[in-house]
Structure formats: C-alpha cells, structure tokens
PDB file of C-alpha atoms in Angstrom:
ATOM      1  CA  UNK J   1       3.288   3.214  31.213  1.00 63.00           C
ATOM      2  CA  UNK J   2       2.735   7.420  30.469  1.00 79.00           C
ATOM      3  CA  UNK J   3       4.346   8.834  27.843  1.00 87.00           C
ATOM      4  CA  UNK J   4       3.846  12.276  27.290  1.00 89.00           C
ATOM      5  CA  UNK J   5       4.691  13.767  24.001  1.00 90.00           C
ATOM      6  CA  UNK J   6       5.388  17.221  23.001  1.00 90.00           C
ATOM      7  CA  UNK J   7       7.127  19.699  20.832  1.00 91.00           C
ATOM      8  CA  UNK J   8       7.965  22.766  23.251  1.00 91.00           C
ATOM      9  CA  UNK J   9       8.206  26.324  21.691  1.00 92.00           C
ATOM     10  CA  UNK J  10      11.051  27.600  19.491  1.00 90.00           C
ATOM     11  CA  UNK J  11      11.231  23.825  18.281  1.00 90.00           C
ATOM     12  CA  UNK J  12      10.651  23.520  14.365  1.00 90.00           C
ATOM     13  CA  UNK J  13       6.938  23.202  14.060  1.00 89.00           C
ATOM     14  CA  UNK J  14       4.925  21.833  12.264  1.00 87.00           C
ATOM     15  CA  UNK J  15       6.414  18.336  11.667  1.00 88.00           C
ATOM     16  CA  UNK J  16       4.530  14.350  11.381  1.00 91.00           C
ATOM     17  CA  UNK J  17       6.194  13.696  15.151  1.00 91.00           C
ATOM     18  CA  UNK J  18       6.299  15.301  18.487  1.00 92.00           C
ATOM     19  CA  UNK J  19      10.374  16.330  19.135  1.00 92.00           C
ATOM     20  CA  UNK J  20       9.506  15.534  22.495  1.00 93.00           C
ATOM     21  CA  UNK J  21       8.689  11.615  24.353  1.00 90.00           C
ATOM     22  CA  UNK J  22       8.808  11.531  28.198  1.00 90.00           C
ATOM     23  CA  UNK J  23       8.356   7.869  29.565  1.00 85.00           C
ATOM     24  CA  UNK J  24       7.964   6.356  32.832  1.00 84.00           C
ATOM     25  CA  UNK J  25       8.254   2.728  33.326  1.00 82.00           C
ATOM     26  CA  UNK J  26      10.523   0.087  33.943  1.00 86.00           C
ATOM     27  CA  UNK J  27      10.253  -2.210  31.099  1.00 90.00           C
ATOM     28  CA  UNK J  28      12.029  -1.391  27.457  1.00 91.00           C
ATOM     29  CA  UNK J  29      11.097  -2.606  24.501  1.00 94.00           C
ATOM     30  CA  UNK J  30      13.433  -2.374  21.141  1.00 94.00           C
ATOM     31  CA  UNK J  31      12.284  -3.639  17.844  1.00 96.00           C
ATOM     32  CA  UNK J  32      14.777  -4.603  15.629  1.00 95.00           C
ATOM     33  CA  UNK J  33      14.786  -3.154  12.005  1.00 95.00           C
ATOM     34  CA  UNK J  34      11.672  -4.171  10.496  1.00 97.00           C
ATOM     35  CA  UNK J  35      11.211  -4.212   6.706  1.00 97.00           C
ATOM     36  CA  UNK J  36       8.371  -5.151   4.049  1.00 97.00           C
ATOM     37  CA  UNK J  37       8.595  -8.860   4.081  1.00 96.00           C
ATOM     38  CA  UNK J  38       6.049 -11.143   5.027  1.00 95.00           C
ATOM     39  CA  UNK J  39       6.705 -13.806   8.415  1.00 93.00           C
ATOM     40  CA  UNK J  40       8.007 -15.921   5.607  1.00 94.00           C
ATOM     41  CA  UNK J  41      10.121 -13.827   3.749  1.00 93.00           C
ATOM     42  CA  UNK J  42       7.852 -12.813   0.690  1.00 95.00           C
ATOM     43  CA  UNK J  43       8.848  -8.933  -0.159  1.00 96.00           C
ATOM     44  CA  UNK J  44       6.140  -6.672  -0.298  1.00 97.00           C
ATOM     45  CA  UNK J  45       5.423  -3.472  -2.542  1.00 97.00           C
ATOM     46  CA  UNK J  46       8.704  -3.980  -4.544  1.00 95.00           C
ATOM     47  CA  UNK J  47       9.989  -0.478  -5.484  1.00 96.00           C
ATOM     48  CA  UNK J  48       6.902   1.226  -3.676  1.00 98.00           C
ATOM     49  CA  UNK J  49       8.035   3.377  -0.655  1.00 98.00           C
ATOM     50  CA  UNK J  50       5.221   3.868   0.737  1.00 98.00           C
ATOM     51  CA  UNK J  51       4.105   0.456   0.545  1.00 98.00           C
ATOM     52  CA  UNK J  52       7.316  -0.682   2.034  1.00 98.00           C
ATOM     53  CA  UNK J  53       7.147   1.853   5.140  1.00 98.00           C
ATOM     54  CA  UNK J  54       3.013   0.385   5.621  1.00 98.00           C
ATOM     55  CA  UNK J  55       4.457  -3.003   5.972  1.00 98.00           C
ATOM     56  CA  UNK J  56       7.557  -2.084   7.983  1.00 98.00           C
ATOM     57  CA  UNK J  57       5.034  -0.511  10.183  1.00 98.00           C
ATOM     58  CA  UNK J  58       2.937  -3.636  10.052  1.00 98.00           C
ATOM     59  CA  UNK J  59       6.211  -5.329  11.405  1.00 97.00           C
ATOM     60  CA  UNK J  60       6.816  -3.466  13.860  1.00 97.00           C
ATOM     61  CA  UNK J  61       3.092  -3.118  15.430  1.00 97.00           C
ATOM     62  CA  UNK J  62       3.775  -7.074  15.641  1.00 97.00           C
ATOM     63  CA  UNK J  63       7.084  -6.753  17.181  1.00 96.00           C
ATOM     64  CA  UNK J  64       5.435  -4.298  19.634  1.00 96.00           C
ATOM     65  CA  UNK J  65       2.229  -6.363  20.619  1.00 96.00           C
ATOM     66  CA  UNK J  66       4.779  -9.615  20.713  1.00 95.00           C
ATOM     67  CA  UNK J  67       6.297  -7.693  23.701  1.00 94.00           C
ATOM     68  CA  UNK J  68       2.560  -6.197  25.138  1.00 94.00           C
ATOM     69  CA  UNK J  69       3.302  -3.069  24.165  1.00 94.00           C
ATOM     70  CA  UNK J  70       1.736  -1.054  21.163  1.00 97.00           C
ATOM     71  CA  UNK J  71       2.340   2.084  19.920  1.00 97.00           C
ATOM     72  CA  UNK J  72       1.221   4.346  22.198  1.00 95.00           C
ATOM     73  CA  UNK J  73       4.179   3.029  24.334  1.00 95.00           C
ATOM     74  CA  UNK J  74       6.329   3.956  21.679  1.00 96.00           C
ATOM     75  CA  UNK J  75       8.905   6.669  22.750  1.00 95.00           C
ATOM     76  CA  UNK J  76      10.938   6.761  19.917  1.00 96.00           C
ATOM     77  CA  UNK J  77      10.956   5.605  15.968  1.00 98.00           C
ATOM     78  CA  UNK J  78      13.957   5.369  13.376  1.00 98.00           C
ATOM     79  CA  UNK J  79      13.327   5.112   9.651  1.00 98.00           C
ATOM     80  CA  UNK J  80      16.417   4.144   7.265  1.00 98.00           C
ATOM     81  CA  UNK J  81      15.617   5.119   3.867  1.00 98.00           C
ATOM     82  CA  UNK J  82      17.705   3.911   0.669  1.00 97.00           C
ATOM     83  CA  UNK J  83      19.001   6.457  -1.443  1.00 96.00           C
ATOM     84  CA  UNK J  84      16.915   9.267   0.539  1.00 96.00           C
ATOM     85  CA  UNK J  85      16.464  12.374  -1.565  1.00 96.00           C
ATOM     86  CA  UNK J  86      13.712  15.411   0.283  1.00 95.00           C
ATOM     87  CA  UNK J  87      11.581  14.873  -2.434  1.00 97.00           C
ATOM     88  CA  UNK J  88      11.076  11.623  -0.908  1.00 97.00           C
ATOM     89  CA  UNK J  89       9.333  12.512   1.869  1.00 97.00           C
ATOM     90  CA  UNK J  90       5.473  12.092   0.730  1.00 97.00           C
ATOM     91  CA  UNK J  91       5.736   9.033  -0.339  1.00 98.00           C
ATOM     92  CA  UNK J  92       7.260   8.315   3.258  1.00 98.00           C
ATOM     93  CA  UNK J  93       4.313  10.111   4.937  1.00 98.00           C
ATOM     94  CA  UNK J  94       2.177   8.375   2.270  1.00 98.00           C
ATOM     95  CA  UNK J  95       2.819   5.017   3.561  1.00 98.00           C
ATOM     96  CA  UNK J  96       2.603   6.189   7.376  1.00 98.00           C
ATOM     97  CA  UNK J  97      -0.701   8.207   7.148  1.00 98.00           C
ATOM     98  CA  UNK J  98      -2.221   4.680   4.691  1.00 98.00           C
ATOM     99  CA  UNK J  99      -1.630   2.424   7.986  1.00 98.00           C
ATOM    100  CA  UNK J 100      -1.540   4.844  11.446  1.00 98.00           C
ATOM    101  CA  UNK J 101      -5.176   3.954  12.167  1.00 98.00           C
ATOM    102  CA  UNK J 102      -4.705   0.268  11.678  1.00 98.00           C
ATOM    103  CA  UNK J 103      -1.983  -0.146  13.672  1.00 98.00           C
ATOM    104  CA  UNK J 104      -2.338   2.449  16.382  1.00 98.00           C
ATOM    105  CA  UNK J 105       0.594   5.178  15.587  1.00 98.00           C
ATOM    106  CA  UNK J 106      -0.971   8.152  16.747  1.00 95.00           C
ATOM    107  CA  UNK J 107      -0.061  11.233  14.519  1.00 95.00           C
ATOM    108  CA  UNK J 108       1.913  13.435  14.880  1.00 95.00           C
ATOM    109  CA  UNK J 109       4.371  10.296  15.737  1.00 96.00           C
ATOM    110  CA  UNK J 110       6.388   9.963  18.673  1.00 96.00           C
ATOM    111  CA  UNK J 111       9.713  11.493  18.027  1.00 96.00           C
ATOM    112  CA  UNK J 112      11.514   9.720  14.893  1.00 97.00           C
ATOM    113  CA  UNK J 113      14.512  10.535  12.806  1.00 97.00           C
ATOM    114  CA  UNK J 114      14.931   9.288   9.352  1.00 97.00           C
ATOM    115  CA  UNK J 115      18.343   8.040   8.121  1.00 97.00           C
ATOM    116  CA  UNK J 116      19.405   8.443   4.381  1.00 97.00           C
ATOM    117  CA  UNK J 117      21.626   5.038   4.155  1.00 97.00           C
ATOM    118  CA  UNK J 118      23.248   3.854   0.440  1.00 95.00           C
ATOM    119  CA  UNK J 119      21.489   0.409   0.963  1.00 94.00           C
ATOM    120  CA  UNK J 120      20.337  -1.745   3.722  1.00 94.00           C
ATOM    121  CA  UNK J 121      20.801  -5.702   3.579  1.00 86.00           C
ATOM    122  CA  UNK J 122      18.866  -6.586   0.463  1.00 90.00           C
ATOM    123  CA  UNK J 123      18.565  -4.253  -2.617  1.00 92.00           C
ATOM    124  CA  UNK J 124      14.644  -4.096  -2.961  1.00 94.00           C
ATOM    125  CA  UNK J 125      14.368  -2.911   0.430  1.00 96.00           C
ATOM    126  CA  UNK J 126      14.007   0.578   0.618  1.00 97.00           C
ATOM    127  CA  UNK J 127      13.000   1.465   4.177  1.00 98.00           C
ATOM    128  CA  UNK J 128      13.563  -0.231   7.313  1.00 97.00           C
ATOM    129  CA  UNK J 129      11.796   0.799  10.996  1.00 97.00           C
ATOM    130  CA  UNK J 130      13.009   1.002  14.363  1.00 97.00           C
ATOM    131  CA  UNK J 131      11.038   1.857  17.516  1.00 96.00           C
ATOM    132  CA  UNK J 132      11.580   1.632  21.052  1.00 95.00           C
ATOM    133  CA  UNK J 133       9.196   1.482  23.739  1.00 94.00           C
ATOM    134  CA  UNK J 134       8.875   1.552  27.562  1.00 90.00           C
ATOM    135  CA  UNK J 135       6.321  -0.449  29.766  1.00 90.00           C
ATOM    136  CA  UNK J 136       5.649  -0.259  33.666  1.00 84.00           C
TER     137      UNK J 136
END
C-alpha cells in the first residue's frame, strides 16, 4: 500500500501529525480501542499518561502486525483521553515520542484527533487508541 502524508499550506502548522493521509489499497484495517493492559489484563502505568498512551501504542502496533500491516500503513489515529485538559498534552506527546521508534509510528503521525471523554470503560484508564489502516 502508498500512503502519502501531508499538511498542505494555510493548514495549522506545526503539529505531532500530518492533517493530510492519502491511501491506495484495497484492504482496511481498524483496530479497536486499545488501552494499557497487558494480553492478560494486568493495567499498566496506573495514573501515568504517558505510560498509558506507550502501551496503548504497544497495543495497537500488535493489533496492526496481527493484520500485516504496521504503522506506516496507518492512515488515521484516534486518541480518547479522560478528563482532557491542554495542559495535558506533553505528557500525551511524552508517551508517543518514548515508544515511536520501537514500534514504527513515524513522526509527525499520520493524521489523529484526540477526544476529551469523562471516562472510558474502567476508571484507571486514561487513554485509549484507535488507528485505521489500508493494505493492497
């Protein structure tokens, strides 16, 4: 697959992703929510944000490769943050930046929006990741 990413001119620059993901392919790829827990359900980084958004990352680099995709197939990521306040964001960055070589995530990322949300489905889980990707 070829996706090109971009952030044309008169977009808001400079930001950590690309506004911009053009994919050809056939095949899509959607990775469900993907939080820090280990495969059997041990939390990870309890009350750490940026240690949470590492693992979800984690997660969903395994969610990716489970499908043979990666990262750099990635069109699009979604990040659901508890309680989200702008102050927020380097600890967010924090945890992307500690993992992007590890798992592949080129930076600036493919285009992403983050999603202040009350709570998601357990309280010590403070972020949860999306992505969606497209094959040939």
């Amino acid at each position: 697959m070829t996706v090109k990413r971009f952030t044309p001119e008169g977009l808001l620059q400079p930001t950590p992703y690309h506004h911009v993901a053009v994919g050809t392919g056939t095949t899509h790829v959607h990775v469900s929510g993907q939080v820090a827990r280990q495969a059997d359900g041990t939390p990870v980084a309890s009350g750490d944000l940026a240690g949470q958004v590492a693992q979800a990352l984690r997660n969903t680099a395994v969610g990716l490769a489970g499908a043979g995709a990666s990262f750099t197939d990635v069109l699009r990521l979604t990040f659901y943050v508890t309680r989200w306040r702008p102050e927020k964001i380097g600890d967010l960055m924090a945890g992307v930046e500690a993992v992007a070589e590890e798992i592949g995530l080129r930076l600036p990322m493919p285009p992403a929006s983050l999603i202040g949300v009350d709570h998601l489905f357990e309280p010590d889980v403070l972020v949860e990741v999306e992505a969606t990707a497209l094959l040939d």
